[in-house]
């Protein structure tokens, strides 16, 4: 265009010069400059392309989740004892001591491996058959297993426990065995043997004996001294022990009075109005205690479906986890170098001199040591926050061990405890799976003995959730509910309750009030799931989700979508 224009200007100049003569040259030059400056090429408008943040997209999260869940599973597969049970720890020079409680978690992990395709169903069943055969010939004490065994089935000392029955470790094992009996349902010789063995164990554990005078269960029976010790109750990791003892067949079961006096401490266990960081926390110590309280009993017990007259156990466990995280981010000493990618306090081996020993760490007992099992075992409760930790751990070789992650690490000193413990590896595998598919929760919660025990403990058949987003717990610092797309199903998912069936409207608007999603679902009375995704969503931004129920009530939820 400019060349054509210049040709016409020059022609114009020649004609004009002949008319004006030399005196008009200055005027001509100025005119030429003015005309040229007003005839520029048209400007192309700048297009601003907003690239969506895909840090927490399913395509990024799923392979990391799969890789590390599988690596951790291998602790119970490749790293197991030849007798089939899990080693207490993978660095021990003690002739291969195996653990009962950790092996109960391992039975659940083997089921996960079968369903994930890391091993075949046949391999899983045969390994489980080997485990129940070991358990059947191992020394028992009133039907109760010891804490540790040598590979030949003989009880081996745990601390001062010599020839002693450990009731809590046995309850973790029975939880795994009952779950296995719901999974291995074929009429094959192998799977029939598994179910028959589990039934035999169930019928012969004398829980009532361990209740002594009936005022509560005792953790240990020292058989050589005929002495019961360590009566336990209140709120800790051993609730599953009381549930099993309530459901046991007569005459081996405990009474409801033993449960009330022992575990419930005559209802002194409840602290209904207490809160930390704005989260109601009716059970446990201030700030919740170590996170394994929210893990061990709940590998199989689904807290979403458990509520007694005082406590909804889902809200209790989510609050416990959020308080633990909030402490790490807000209150812990800055020198510990905790952040949103490095948090989680629970029992673990030491990773900081001089305290290399095993210690139940918590907000009230914190020395700067983080256990990967704390955040990763909390996956169902805080999936986004647990994923932040997972992605950091996957890049942090300091915190990685032979099978999955090291037992503990210390950001302040850049030191770690590389060994791994069965009792810490198990919750990672199982709780990741409960988040992904609900597999272990679904299996154990349909067991008749588990159902009976929960009812005898005063647990309602169905929690009394109020209408609204029943499982969403808002972060009290940000006043938002952080959500990421489910890594397997690739959509955002929100559980919600409506009191009557019918058309339920969902509208999602941005912080600038732009409507992003507007949809109507035909909801059933009770609990439903709102699953959604949209190309209009900018990841990491704040949105408001508003639900309008069939009865016209509206429930808003401020979220940050990832």
Short mmCIF file of N, CA and C in Angstrom, two decimals, residues 50-58 384 483-485 492 532-543 560-562:
data_model
loop_
_atom_site.label_atom_id
_atom_site.label_comp_id
_atom_site.label_asym_id
_atom_site.label_seq_id
_atom_site.Cartn_x
_atom_site.Cartn_y
_atom_site.Cartn_z
N UNK A 50 -5.67 -15.91 27.81
CA UNK A 50 -5.52 -16.29 29.20
C UNK A 50 -5.32 -17.79 29.26
N UNK A 51 -4.14 -18.21 29.71
CA UNK A 51 -3.83 -19.63 29.82
C UNK A 51 -4.29 -20.14 31.17
N UNK A 52 -5.16 -21.14 31.16
CA UNK A 52 -5.71 -21.66 32.40
C UNK A 52 -4.64 -22.41 33.19
N UNK A 53 -4.66 -22.26 34.50
CA UNK A 53 -3.72 -22.94 35.37
C UNK A 53 -4.11 -24.42 35.48
N UNK A 54 -3.26 -25.31 35.01
CA UNK A 54 -3.58 -26.74 35.02
C UNK A 54 -2.77 -27.51 36.06
N UNK A 55 -2.25 -26.81 37.06
CA UNK A 55 -1.42 -27.46 38.09
C UNK A 55 -2.14 -28.62 38.74
N UNK A 56 -3.43 -28.44 39.02
CA UNK A 56 -4.20 -29.46 39.73
C UNK A 56 -5.23 -30.14 38.83
N UNK A 57 -4.98 -30.12 37.54
CA UNK A 57 -5.89 -30.77 36.61
C UNK A 57 -5.79 -32.29 36.76
N UNK A 58 -6.84 -33.02 36.41
CA UNK A 58 -6.77 -34.48 36.48
C UNK A 58 -5.59 -35.06 35.71
N UNK A 384 -7.84 -31.47 48.18
CA UNK A 384 -7.00 -30.47 47.53
C UNK A 384 -5.74 -30.20 48.35
N UNK A 483 -11.81 -26.55 46.06
CA UNK A 483 -12.20 -27.73 45.31
C UNK A 483 -11.28 -27.94 44.12
N UNK A 484 -10.97 -29.20 43.85
CA UNK A 484 -10.28 -29.55 42.61
C UNK A 484 -11.11 -30.63 41.90
N UNK A 485 -10.88 -30.75 40.61
CA UNK A 485 -11.57 -31.80 39.85
C UNK A 485 -11.11 -33.17 40.33
N UNK A 492 -15.68 -31.55 38.92
CA UNK A 492 -15.89 -31.09 40.29
C UNK A 492 -17.09 -31.83 40.85
N UNK A 532 -19.88 -31.20 37.94
CA UNK A 532 -19.88 -30.17 36.91
C UNK A 532 -18.47 -29.88 36.43
N UNK A 533 -18.39 -29.32 35.24
CA UNK A 533 -17.17 -28.73 34.70
C UNK A 533 -17.59 -27.76 33.61
N UNK A 534 -16.74 -26.82 33.29
CA UNK A 534 -17.06 -25.83 32.27
C UNK A 534 -15.78 -25.21 31.75
N UNK A 535 -15.72 -25.00 30.45
CA UNK A 535 -14.54 -24.36 29.85
C UNK A 535 -14.44 -22.89 30.26
N UNK A 536 -15.52 -22.35 30.84
CA UNK A 536 -15.52 -20.95 31.26
C UNK A 536 -14.88 -20.75 32.63
N UNK A 537 -14.64 -21.84 33.33
CA UNK A 537 -14.05 -21.74 34.67
C UNK A 537 -12.55 -21.46 34.56
N UNK A 538 -12.11 -20.41 35.25
CA UNK A 538 -10.68 -20.11 35.33
C UNK A 538 -10.17 -20.71 36.63
N UNK A 539 -9.28 -21.67 36.52
CA UNK A 539 -8.80 -22.39 37.69
C UNK A 539 -8.06 -21.46 38.64
N UNK A 540 -8.34 -21.65 39.92
CA UNK A 540 -7.71 -20.84 40.94
C UNK A 540 -8.49 -19.60 41.32
N UNK A 541 -9.63 -19.37 40.67
CA UNK A 541 -10.44 -18.18 40.94
C UNK A 541 -11.60 -18.51 41.88
N UNK A 542 -12.12 -17.46 42.50
CA UNK A 542 -13.24 -17.61 43.42
C UNK A 542 -14.58 -17.57 42.67
N UNK A 543 -15.48 -18.44 43.08
CA UNK A 543 -16.82 -18.50 42.50
C UNK A 543 -17.84 -18.70 43.62
N UNK A 560 -13.31 -21.93 45.74
CA UNK A 560 -12.19 -21.63 44.84
C UNK A 560 -11.94 -22.89 44.06
N UNK A 561 -12.13 -22.81 42.74
CA UNK A 561 -12.07 -23.98 41.87
C UNK A 561 -10.69 -24.10 41.26
N UNK A 562 -10.15 -25.33 41.32
CA UNK A 562 -8.76 -25.54 40.88
C UNK A 562 -8.72 -26.37 39.60
#
